[in-house]
Amino acid sequence: MNEKLWIMVMALLLVITLGACSKDEASELDPYETSPDVQTFDFESLAEEYDVKNTQLDLYFFEEGLPYVSIDAFIEMLNGAIITDDIETSYHESVFTMEYTLEAGESEERIYEDTHLELELDLDSETLTVNRLAFFDGMSEETQTDFGEFLEVTAYEETIKDPITIDLGDYGISVTEYDGAILLPFQVANLFFSGSMYDAYFNGAMIYGVDTYQLTDNMDITKTLSDTSLNNEDIPNSLKTFTADYLALSFDYFYGLKNINGVDAYEDELNDYETSLEGTDRAHYKAISDFLYAQDDIHTSPFMNGVYEDSLRFQYSIIDLEERTREYYQAYYNDALSSHCSKGNGLSFNVDKTKAIVKIDGFSKASLDTFESYMEDIDSEDTVKDVVIDLSCNGGGVIGTMIEMLGYMSDDPINFYTKNATDDGTSITNFDVDIKARDYDFHVLSSPLTYSAANSFLSIVRENNLATILGQNSSGGASSVMTNITPSGSLFLMSSTDIMTNSNYESIEFGIPVDRELTIEELTNNETVFDALP
């Protein structure tokens, strides 16, 4: 299928600030009475899934520590991570516009309509409007890895809701024209214009490009990101103030659990952290971590502290966590489950080889190959009737791989349902899986560690009666994951607005119930699992 439309489908799965000024002051003051300090920085892309060229970028400083960037220059820099060549921009009568069209290929016209996405940034009213929230993810370029190798989209339906308007002034954000360029804070430009799985990180000395896949696979990359002379400097007060506003902006419009948690505005949620966010450097970064953990969302957690305190580490005990997260980690540290998960992927048979357990601890290209190898071993035995897919240690991974693995259970099309948490748009994607289904009685093993894409696997299995589900209810996780970077340099993961649902477009965030309950000790013992099969 058309790669750009594929990226958009999979994404549905997986600025200038006034710094220390208050939000009320932001609309009244003009911080651009003097020319900015313009500095040129090297950009190096470390990403493995996107082909982005190294280059240089000018940043503009109207006050200490706050970098601003030309929108046009920013999207040009990220060519290869986003579809820069397809994006058109213009500026007329104080309105900056950006637009692009995702075109259906000749063979896809019966499935898709051309999707036109547009953004308007009004410099006078300081408002940003997109015709669809998908504007931000839709500009992503295809990855080097084909995560949908065995998938074909045969049908696609969506509901389109009203445009979304963000009042940037409410978040202390101003926009300006300078020397023919339209400027935004660098971190806000990154939030809006870097695509769904790529980010630009400015550490005060360099700009690095990273992809979310590599970040979640290799935490050592943080050593490169944080290697800067700013390690020994204090966070400018302007960055501390802007970080609080930035957090409110990103959680109001880009967080998948806002509505399900009953939050009206994250400005109110952040009030309890305001003093700490504007306090010492340690207090500032600790407040960000505390705020993230307070969301009680396993998808939302700190990845690295900012460059001003690169060696700073915060220790949290289980009792410091909220209820849902605490229960997850209590299961994680359960002796029986911990021992079971430490063994990795595996294949086991009962004594007479009529039953098999295939243990898969994550969804990736490599795990799909491993699963295929296990299924071939099972196929070579003529006696097997029941196959248990053990997802008790599976914390998720690539949605495309998860759907491909379902192809071993059924030759029927797989319907995948999503909803956007911000604009309430819904979609249903019909996938044909180019994998021959096996004729076994399938069962799935679940535990409190079964999460995210594994949780979605259970949901699809239940809706389509593909297997019985044994063990304990999954922990949930309905959103794809996005990376977020604060102005003070904290990098964290969070649940995005693209959430997985059941066929009624109800979020599966809080898990899938089992058909037959087993204790943790029972579900981690092959013999008791075999005995529990219907």
Coordinates of C-alpha atoms in Angstrom, one line a residue:
M1 CA 0.0 0.0 0.0
N2 CA 1.0 3.7 -0.3
E3 CA 3.7 4.1 2.3
K4 CA 2.6 7.5 3.5
L5 CA -0.9 6.3 4.1
W6 CA 0.4 3.2 5.8
I7 CA 2.4 5.4 8.2
M8 CA -0.8 7.4 9.0
V9 CA -2.7 4.2 9.7
M10 CA 0.0 2.9 11.9
A11 CA 0.3 6.2 13.7
L12 CA -3.3 5.9 14.7
L13 CA -2.1 2.7 16.4
L14 CA 1.6 3.4 17.8
V15 CA 6.8 29.4 18.9
I16 CA 7.9 32.1 21.0
T17 CA 7.4 32.3 24.7
L18 CA 7.6 35.1 27.1
G19 CA 9.6 33.0 29.6
A20 CA 9.0 34.4 33.1
C21 CA 6.0 36.5 32.1
S22 CA 2.6 35.3 33.3
K23 CA 0.0 34.1 30.8
D24 CA -2.0 37.3 31.2
E25 CA 1.2 39.4 30.5
A26 CA 2.0 37.4 27.4
S27 CA -0.8 38.9 25.4
E28 CA 0.2 42.4 26.4
L29 CA 4.0 42.5 26.1
D30 CA 6.2 42.6 23.0
P31 CA 9.4 40.7 23.7
Y32 CA 10.8 41.4 20.2
E33 CA 11.7 45.1 20.6
T34 CA 15.3 44.1 20.3
S35 CA 17.0 41.8 17.8
P36 CA 17.6 38.2 18.9
D37 CA 21.0 36.6 19.4
V38 CA 21.2 34.3 16.4
Q39 CA 23.4 31.2 16.8
T40 CA 24.2 28.4 14.4
F41 CA 24.2 24.8 15.7
D42 CA 25.2 21.5 14.1
F43 CA 22.4 19.0 13.7
E44 CA 23.3 15.3 13.7
S45 CA 20.7 12.6 13.2
L46 CA 21.3 9.5 15.3
A47 CA 18.1 7.8 14.2
E48 CA 18.1 4.3 12.8
E49 CA 14.7 4.1 11.2
Y50 CA 14.8 7.4 9.3
D51 CA 17.3 8.7 6.7
V52 CA 17.9 12.3 7.7
K53 CA 21.0 14.2 6.6
N54 CA 23.3 16.1 9.0
T55 CA 23.2 19.9 8.6
Q56 CA 23.1 23.1 10.6
L57 CA 20.3 25.2 12.0
D58 CA 20.0 28.8 13.2
L59 CA 18.4 29.3 16.6
Y60 CA 17.2 32.6 17.9
F61 CA 17.5 33.7 21.5
F62 CA 15.4 36.7 22.7
E63 CA 16.2 35.9 26.3
E64 CA 18.6 33.6 28.1
G65 CA 18.2 29.9 27.4
L66 CA 15.1 30.0 25.3
P67 CA 15.8 28.8 21.7
Y68 CA 13.4 29.8 18.9
V69 CA 13.4 28.3 15.4
S70 CA 12.1 29.2 12.0
I71 CA 9.3 26.7 11.2
D72 CA 10.4 26.4 7.5
A73 CA 14.0 25.8 8.5
F74 CA 12.9 23.2 11.1
I75 CA 10.8 21.1 8.7
E76 CA 13.6 21.4 6.1
M77 CA 16.1 20.0 8.6
L78 CA 13.9 17.0 9.3
N79 CA 13.5 16.0 5.7
G80 CA 13.6 12.2 5.7
A81 CA 11.8 11.9 9.1
I82 CA 8.9 13.9 7.8
I83 CA 7.6 14.4 4.2
T84 CA 9.2 17.8 3.8
D85 CA 8.9 17.8 0.0
D86 CA 5.1 17.4 0.2
I87 CA 4.6 20.2 2.7
E88 CA 3.6 23.7 1.4
T89 CA 3.9 26.8 3.6
S90 CA 2.8 30.4 3.1
Y91 CA 2.5 33.6 5.0
H92 CA -0.1 36.3 4.3
E93 CA -1.7 39.0 6.4
S94 CA -0.4 37.6 9.7
V95 CA -1.5 34.1 9.0
F96 CA 1.1 31.3 8.5
T97 CA -0.3 28.2 6.7
M98 CA 1.0 24.7 6.2
E99 CA -0.6 22.0 4.2
Y100 CA 0.0 18.6 2.6
T101 CA -2.1 15.8 1.0
L102 CA -1.7 12.1 1.5
E103 CA -2.7 10.7 -1.8
A104 CA -4.2 7.2 -2.3
G105 CA -2.4 5.1 -4.9
E106 CA -4.2 3.8 -8.0
S107 CA -4.9 0.5 -6.4
E108 CA -6.0 2.1 -3.1
E109 CA -8.7 4.4 -4.4
R110 CA -11.4 2.0 -3.3
I111 CA -10.0 2.0 0.2
Y112 CA -8.8 5.6 0.8
E113 CA -9.7 9.1 -0.2
D114 CA -7.0 11.6 -0.6
T115 CA -6.5 13.2 2.8
H116 CA -5.8 16.9 2.9
L117 CA -4.3 18.2 6.1
E118 CA -3.8 21.8 6.9
L119 CA -2.7 24.1 9.7
E120 CA -3.2 27.8 10.3
L121 CA -1.1 29.8 12.7
D122 CA -2.6 33.3 13.3
L123 CA 0.1 35.6 14.6
D124 CA -2.3 38.3 15.7
S125 CA -4.6 36.1 17.8
E126 CA -1.8 33.6 18.6
T127 CA -4.0 30.6 17.8
L128 CA -3.1 27.5 15.9
T129 CA -5.8 25.5 14.1
V130 CA -5.6 22.1 12.4
N131 CA -8.4 20.7 10.3
R132 CA -7.6 17.3 12.0
L133 CA -5.4 16.4 14.8
A134 CA -3.9 13.7 12.4
F135 CA -2.1 16.7 10.8
F136 CA 0.8 16.2 13.3
D137 CA 1.3 12.5 12.9
G138 CA 0.4 12.3 9.2
M139 CA 3.6 14.1 8.1
S140 CA 5.8 11.2 9.3
E141 CA 8.0 9.6 6.7
E142 CA 8.1 5.8 6.3
T143 CA 10.5 3.9 8.4
Q144 CA 13.5 1.9 7.1
T145 CA 11.9 -1.3 8.6
D146 CA 8.7 -2.5 7.1
F147 CA 6.6 -3.2 10.2
G148 CA 3.6 -4.3 8.1
E149 CA 5.4 -6.7 5.8
F150 CA 2.6 -9.3 5.9
L151 CA -0.3 -6.9 6.2
E152 CA -2.6 -5.5 3.5
V153 CA -5.3 -2.9 4.3
T154 CA -8.4 -4.0 2.5
A155 CA -10.9 -1.5 4.0
Y156 CA -10.7 1.7 6.0
E157 CA -13.4 3.8 7.6
E158 CA -13.2 6.9 9.7
T159 CA -15.3 9.6 11.3
I160 CA -13.9 13.1 11.0
K161 CA -14.6 15.6 13.7
D162 CA -14.4 19.4 13.9
P163 CA -11.1 21.2 13.6
I164 CA -9.0 21.7 16.7
T165 CA -7.9 25.2 17.8
I166 CA -5.1 25.8 20.3
D167 CA -4.9 29.2 22.0
L168 CA -1.2 29.5 22.3
G169 CA -1.5 32.6 24.4
D170 CA -3.2 30.6 27.1
Y171 CA 0.1 28.8 27.5
G172 CA 2.3 31.9 27.5
I173 CA 3.4 31.2 23.9
S174 CA 3.9 34.0 21.4
V175 CA 4.6 33.7 17.7
T176 CA 6.6 36.2 15.7
E177 CA 7.9 37.1 12.3
Y178 CA 11.6 37.9 12.2
D179 CA 13.7 38.6 9.1
G180 CA 11.1 36.9 6.9
A181 CA 10.8 33.8 9.1
I182 CA 8.0 32.6 11.4
L183 CA 9.4 31.6 14.7
L184 CA 8.3 29.3 17.5
P185 CA 10.1 28.0 20.6
F186 CA 12.3 25.1 19.4
Q187 CA 10.6 22.6 21.8
V188 CA 7.1 23.6 20.6
A189 CA 8.2 23.2 17.0
N190 CA 9.4 19.7 17.8
L191 CA 6.1 18.9 19.5
F192 CA 4.1 20.0 16.4
F193 CA 6.3 19.3 13.4
S194 CA 8.6 16.3 14.0
G195 CA 6.1 13.5 13.1
S196 CA 4.9 10.7 15.4
M197 CA 8.1 8.8 16.0
Y198 CA 11.0 11.2 15.6
D199 CA 12.3 14.1 17.8
A200 CA 14.9 16.8 17.6
Y201 CA 16.8 17.3 20.9
F202 CA 18.7 20.5 21.6
N203 CA 21.2 20.2 24.5
G204 CA 22.7 23.7 24.3
A205 CA 25.6 22.7 22.1
M206 CA 24.2 20.3 19.5
I207 CA 20.9 19.4 18.0
Y208 CA 20.3 15.6 17.7
G209 CA 17.7 13.7 15.8
V210 CA 16.5 10.5 17.4
D211 CA 13.6 8.0 16.7
T212 CA 11.3 6.6 19.4
Y213 CA 12.1 3.0 18.4
Q214 CA 15.8 3.5 19.2
L215 CA 15.2 5.4 22.4
T216 CA 13.0 2.6 23.8
D217 CA 15.6 -0.1 22.7
N218 CA 18.7 1.7 23.9
M219 CA 18.8 4.0 26.9
D220 CA 22.6 4.5 26.4
I221 CA 21.7 7.1 23.8
T222 CA 20.9 9.5 26.6
K223 CA 24.7 9.8 27.3
T224 CA 25.1 11.4 23.9
L225 CA 22.1 13.7 24.2
S226 CA 23.2 15.0 27.7
D227 CA 26.9 15.5 26.8
T228 CA 27.1 19.3 27.0
S229 CA 28.7 22.1 29.0
L230 CA 25.2 23.0 30.4
N231 CA 25.6 20.0 32.8
N232 CA 27.3 22.4 35.2
E233 CA 25.0 25.4 34.7
D234 CA 21.8 26.5 36.4
I235 CA 18.5 26.3 34.5
P236 CA 17.5 29.8 33.5
N237 CA 14.3 31.0 35.2
S238 CA 12.7 31.6 31.8
L239 CA 13.0 27.9 31.0
K240 CA 11.5 26.8 34.3
T241 CA 8.5 29.0 33.8
F242 CA 8.0 27.9 30.2
T243 CA 8.4 24.2 31.1
A244 CA 5.3 24.5 33.3
D245 CA 3.3 26.0 30.5
Y246 CA 4.7 23.6 28.0
L247 CA 3.6 20.6 30.1
A248 CA 0.1 22.0 30.3
L249 CA 0.0 22.5 26.5
S250 CA 1.3 19.0 25.6
F251 CA -1.0 17.2 28.1
D252 CA -4.1 19.2 27.2
Y253 CA -3.8 18.3 23.5
F254 CA -1.5 15.3 23.1
Y255 CA -2.2 13.1 26.0
G256 CA -4.4 10.1 25.5
L257 CA -5.7 9.7 29.1
K258 CA -6.9 13.3 29.7
N259 CA -10.6 12.5 29.1
I260 CA -10.6 9.1 30.7
N261 CA -9.1 10.6 33.8
G262 CA -11.7 13.4 33.9
V263 CA -9.2 16.2 33.5
D264 CA -10.5 19.6 32.3
A265 CA -7.2 21.4 32.1
Y266 CA -3.7 20.4 33.0
E267 CA -2.9 23.9 34.2
D268 CA -5.0 23.0 37.3
E269 CA -3.3 19.6 37.6
L270 CA 0.1 21.3 37.6
N271 CA -0.8 23.9 40.3
D272 CA 0.6 21.6 43.0
Y273 CA 3.9 21.4 41.2
E274 CA 4.3 25.1 40.4
T275 CA 6.6 26.0 43.4
S276 CA 8.9 23.1 42.7
L277 CA 9.0 23.7 39.0
E278 CA 10.2 27.2 39.6
G279 CA 12.5 26.1 42.5
T280 CA 16.0 24.7 42.5
D281 CA 17.2 22.6 39.5
R282 CA 16.8 19.4 41.5
A283 CA 13.3 20.4 42.6
H284 CA 12.4 21.3 39.0
Y285 CA 13.3 18.0 37.6
K286 CA 11.9 16.1 40.5
A287 CA 8.6 17.9 40.0
I288 CA 8.5 16.7 36.4
S289 CA 9.0 13.1 37.4
D290 CA 6.5 13.3 40.2
F291 CA 3.9 14.8 37.8
L292 CA 4.5 12.0 35.3
Y293 CA 4.2 9.2 37.9
A294 CA 1.1 10.9 39.3
Q295 CA -0.7 10.1 36.1
D296 CA -0.8 6.5 37.1
D297 CA -0.1 5.5 33.5
I298 CA 2.6 2.9 32.8
H299 CA 3.1 4.4 29.3
T300 CA 3.9 7.8 30.9
S301 CA 7.2 8.0 32.7
P302 CA 10.5 9.9 32.8
F303 CA 13.3 8.7 30.4
M304 CA 16.1 11.2 31.2
N305 CA 16.4 14.4 33.3
G306 CA 17.4 17.6 31.5
V307 CA 21.0 18.5 30.5
Y308 CA 21.4 20.9 33.4
E309 CA 21.5 18.0 35.9
D310 CA 22.6 15.1 33.7
S311 CA 23.7 12.9 36.6
L312 CA 20.6 13.4 38.6
R313 CA 18.6 10.3 39.4
F314 CA 15.5 9.9 41.5
Q315 CA 14.6 6.8 43.3
Y316 CA 11.0 5.8 43.8
S317 CA 9.7 2.9 45.8
I318 CA 6.5 1.0 45.1
I319 CA 4.7 2.8 47.9
D320 CA 5.5 6.1 46.1
L321 CA 3.5 5.0 43.1
E322 CA -0.2 5.4 42.4
E323 CA -2.5 2.4 42.7
R324 CA -2.6 1.1 39.2
T325 CA 1.2 1.5 38.6
R326 CA 1.9 0.1 42.0
E327 CA 0.0 -3.1 41.3
Y328 CA 1.8 -3.5 38.0
Y329 CA 5.2 -3.3 39.7
Q330 CA 4.1 -5.6 42.5
A331 CA 3.4 -8.2 39.9
Y332 CA 6.7 -7.4 38.2
Y333 CA 8.6 -8.1 41.4
N334 CA 6.6 -11.2 42.2
D335 CA 9.1 -14.1 42.6
A336 CA 7.2 -16.6 40.5
L337 CA 6.4 -14.1 37.7
S338 CA 9.8 -12.6 37.8
S339 CA 11.4 -16.0 37.4
H340 CA 9.1 -16.9 34.6
C341 CA 9.8 -13.7 32.7
S342 CA 13.5 -14.0 33.1
K343 CA 13.5 -17.1 30.9
G344 CA 12.6 -15.2 27.8
N345 CA 10.8 -16.6 24.7
G346 CA 10.3 -20.3 24.6
L347 CA 8.4 -23.4 23.4
S348 CA 7.2 -26.2 25.7
F349 CA 5.1 -29.3 25.2
N350 CA 3.3 -31.5 27.6
V351 CA 4.4 -35.1 28.0
D352 CA 2.4 -36.6 25.1
K353 CA 2.9 -33.5 22.9
T354 CA -0.8 -32.9 22.5
K355 CA -0.4 -29.4 24.0
A356 CA 2.1 -26.7 23.5
I357 CA 3.0 -23.3 25.0
V358 CA 4.6 -20.6 22.9
K359 CA 6.0 -17.8 25.1
I360 CA 6.5 -14.5 23.4
D361 CA 7.7 -11.5 25.5
G362 CA 7.2 -8.7 23.1
F363 CA 6.2 -7.8 19.5
S364 CA 9.0 -7.0 17.1
K365 CA 10.3 -8.2 13.8
A366 CA 12.6 -10.6 15.6
S367 CA 9.8 -12.0 17.8
L368 CA 7.7 -12.6 14.8
D369 CA 10.5 -14.7 13.3
T370 CA 10.9 -16.5 16.6
F371 CA 7.1 -17.2 16.7
E372 CA 7.2 -18.6 13.2
S373 CA 10.0 -20.9 14.1
Y374 CA 8.1 -22.2 17.1
M375 CA 5.0 -22.8 15.0
E376 CA 7.0 -24.7 12.5
D377 CA 8.3 -26.9 15.4
I378 CA 4.7 -27.5 16.5
D379 CA 3.6 -28.3 13.0
S380 CA 6.3 -30.9 12.8
E381 CA 4.5 -32.8 15.6
D382 CA 1.4 -34.6 14.4
T383 CA 0.0 -34.9 17.9
V384 CA -0.6 -31.2 18.9
K385 CA -4.2 -30.1 19.3
D386 CA -3.9 -27.2 21.7
V387 CA -1.6 -24.2 21.5
V388 CA -1.2 -21.6 24.3
I389 CA 0.2 -18.3 23.3
D390 CA 1.9 -17.1 26.5
L391 CA 1.7 -13.3 26.8
S392 CA 2.1 -13.2 30.5
C393 CA 5.4 -11.3 30.2
N394 CA 4.5 -9.4 27.1
G395 CA 4.7 -5.6 27.6
G396 CA 3.8 -4.8 24.0
G397 CA 5.7 -3.5 21.1
V398 CA 5.0 -2.9 17.4
I399 CA 1.3 -3.0 16.6
G400 CA 1.9 -4.3 13.0
T401 CA 3.7 -7.3 14.4
M402 CA 1.0 -8.0 16.9
I403 CA -1.6 -8.0 14.1
E404 CA 0.6 -10.3 12.0
M405 CA 0.9 -12.8 14.8
L406 CA -2.9 -12.9 15.0
G407 CA -2.7 -14.3 11.4
Y408 CA -1.6 -17.6 12.8
M409 CA -4.9 -18.0 14.6
S410 CA -7.3 -17.1 11.8
D411 CA -7.5 -16.5 8.1
D412 CA -10.4 -14.0 8.6
P413 CA -9.6 -10.3 8.2
I414 CA -8.5 -8.5 11.4
N415 CA -10.5 -5.4 12.3
F416 CA -8.5 -2.8 14.3
Y417 CA -10.4 0.0 16.0
T418 CA -9.0 3.3 17.2
K419 CA -10.2 6.6 18.6
N420 CA -8.4 10.0 18.9
A421 CA -8.7 11.1 22.5
T422 CA -8.5 14.8 21.6
D423 CA -10.9 15.2 18.6
D424 CA -12.9 12.0 19.1
G425 CA -12.4 10.9 15.6
T426 CA -12.7 7.1 15.1
S427 CA -11.3 4.6 12.6
I428 CA -11.6 1.0 11.7
T429 CA -8.9 -0.6 9.6
N430 CA -9.4 -4.0 8.0
F431 CA -6.2 -6.0 7.7
D432 CA -5.6 -9.1 5.6
V433 CA -2.7 -11.1 7.0
D434 CA -0.5 -12.9 4.5
I435 CA 0.2 -15.8 7.0
K436 CA -1.5 -19.2 6.8
A437 CA -3.6 -19.8 9.9
R438 CA -3.0 -23.0 11.9
D439 CA -5.7 -25.5 12.7
Y440 CA -5.3 -25.7 16.5
D441 CA -7.4 -24.8 19.5
F442 CA -5.8 -21.6 20.6
H443 CA -5.6 -20.2 24.1
V444 CA -3.9 -17.1 25.4
L445 CA -2.2 -16.7 28.8
S446 CA -2.5 -13.3 30.4
S447 CA -1.0 -11.7 33.6
P448 CA -0.8 -8.2 35.2
L449 CA 2.3 -7.7 33.0
T450 CA 0.3 -8.2 29.8
Y451 CA 0.2 -4.6 28.5
S452 CA -0.2 -2.3 25.6
A453 CA 0.0 -4.1 22.2
A454 CA -0.4 -7.4 24.1
N455 CA -3.5 -6.0 25.7
S456 CA -4.8 -5.2 22.2
F457 CA -4.1 -8.7 21.2
L458 CA -6.4 -10.0 24.0
S459 CA -9.1 -7.5 23.0
I460 CA -9.1 -8.7 19.4
V461 CA -9.0 -12.3 20.4
R462 CA -12.0 -11.8 22.7
E463 CA -14.0 -9.9 20.1
N464 CA -13.4 -12.5 17.4
N465 CA -13.7 -15.6 19.6
L466 CA -10.2 -16.7 18.5
A467 CA -9.1 -18.3 21.8
T468 CA -9.9 -18.7 25.4
I469 CA -8.0 -16.4 27.8
L470 CA -6.4 -17.8 30.9
G471 CA -4.6 -16.4 33.8
Q472 CA -5.2 -12.9 35.3
N473 CA -6.6 -9.8 33.8
S474 CA -4.2 -7.7 31.7
S475 CA -3.0 -4.3 33.0
G476 CA -4.3 -2.5 30.0
G477 CA -2.6 0.2 28.0
A478 CA -4.6 1.5 25.0
S479 CA -2.4 4.3 23.6
S480 CA 0.5 4.4 21.3
V481 CA 3.6 5.9 22.9
M482 CA 5.1 9.3 22.0
T483 CA 8.2 11.0 23.1
N484 CA 8.1 14.5 24.7
I485 CA 10.9 16.9 25.5
T486 CA 10.5 19.9 27.9
P487 CA 12.2 23.2 27.4
S488 CA 14.4 22.4 30.4
G489 CA 15.5 19.2 28.6
S490 CA 13.6 16.4 30.4
L491 CA 12.8 13.7 27.9
F492 CA 9.9 11.4 28.8
L493 CA 7.4 8.9 27.2
M494 CA 3.7 9.5 27.4
S495 CA 0.5 8.0 26.1
S496 CA -0.4 9.6 22.8
T497 CA -4.0 10.6 21.7
D498 CA -4.2 7.6 19.4
I499 CA -6.0 5.0 21.5
M500 CA -6.9 1.4 20.8
T501 CA -10.5 0.4 21.4
N502 CA -13.0 -2.4 21.1
S503 CA -15.6 -2.5 18.3
N504 CA -17.8 0.0 20.2
Y505 CA -14.9 2.5 20.3
E506 CA -14.6 2.1 24.1
S507 CA -11.0 2.4 25.3
I508 CA -9.3 -0.8 26.4
E509 CA -7.0 1.2 28.7
F510 CA -7.9 -0.7 31.9
G511 CA -7.4 -4.2 30.6
I512 CA -9.1 -7.3 29.3
P513 CA -10.8 -9.9 31.7
V514 CA -9.9 -13.5 31.5
D515 CA -12.2 -16.4 30.8
R516 CA -10.6 -18.6 33.5
E517 CA -8.6 -17.2 36.3
L518 CA -5.3 -18.7 37.5
T519 CA -3.1 -17.6 40.3
I520 CA 0.3 -16.2 39.4
E521 CA 1.9 -19.4 40.7
E522 CA -0.5 -21.4 38.5
L523 CA 0.0 -19.4 35.3
T524 CA 3.8 -19.6 35.6
N525 CA 3.7 -23.4 35.8
N526 CA 3.4 -25.2 32.5
E527 CA 1.7 -28.2 33.9
T528 CA -1.1 -26.3 35.7
V529 CA -1.6 -24.3 32.5
F530 CA -2.0 -27.5 30.5
D531 CA -4.4 -28.9 33.1
A532 CA -6.5 -25.7 33.0
L533 CA -7.2 -25.9 29.2
P534 CA -10.9 -26.5 28.5

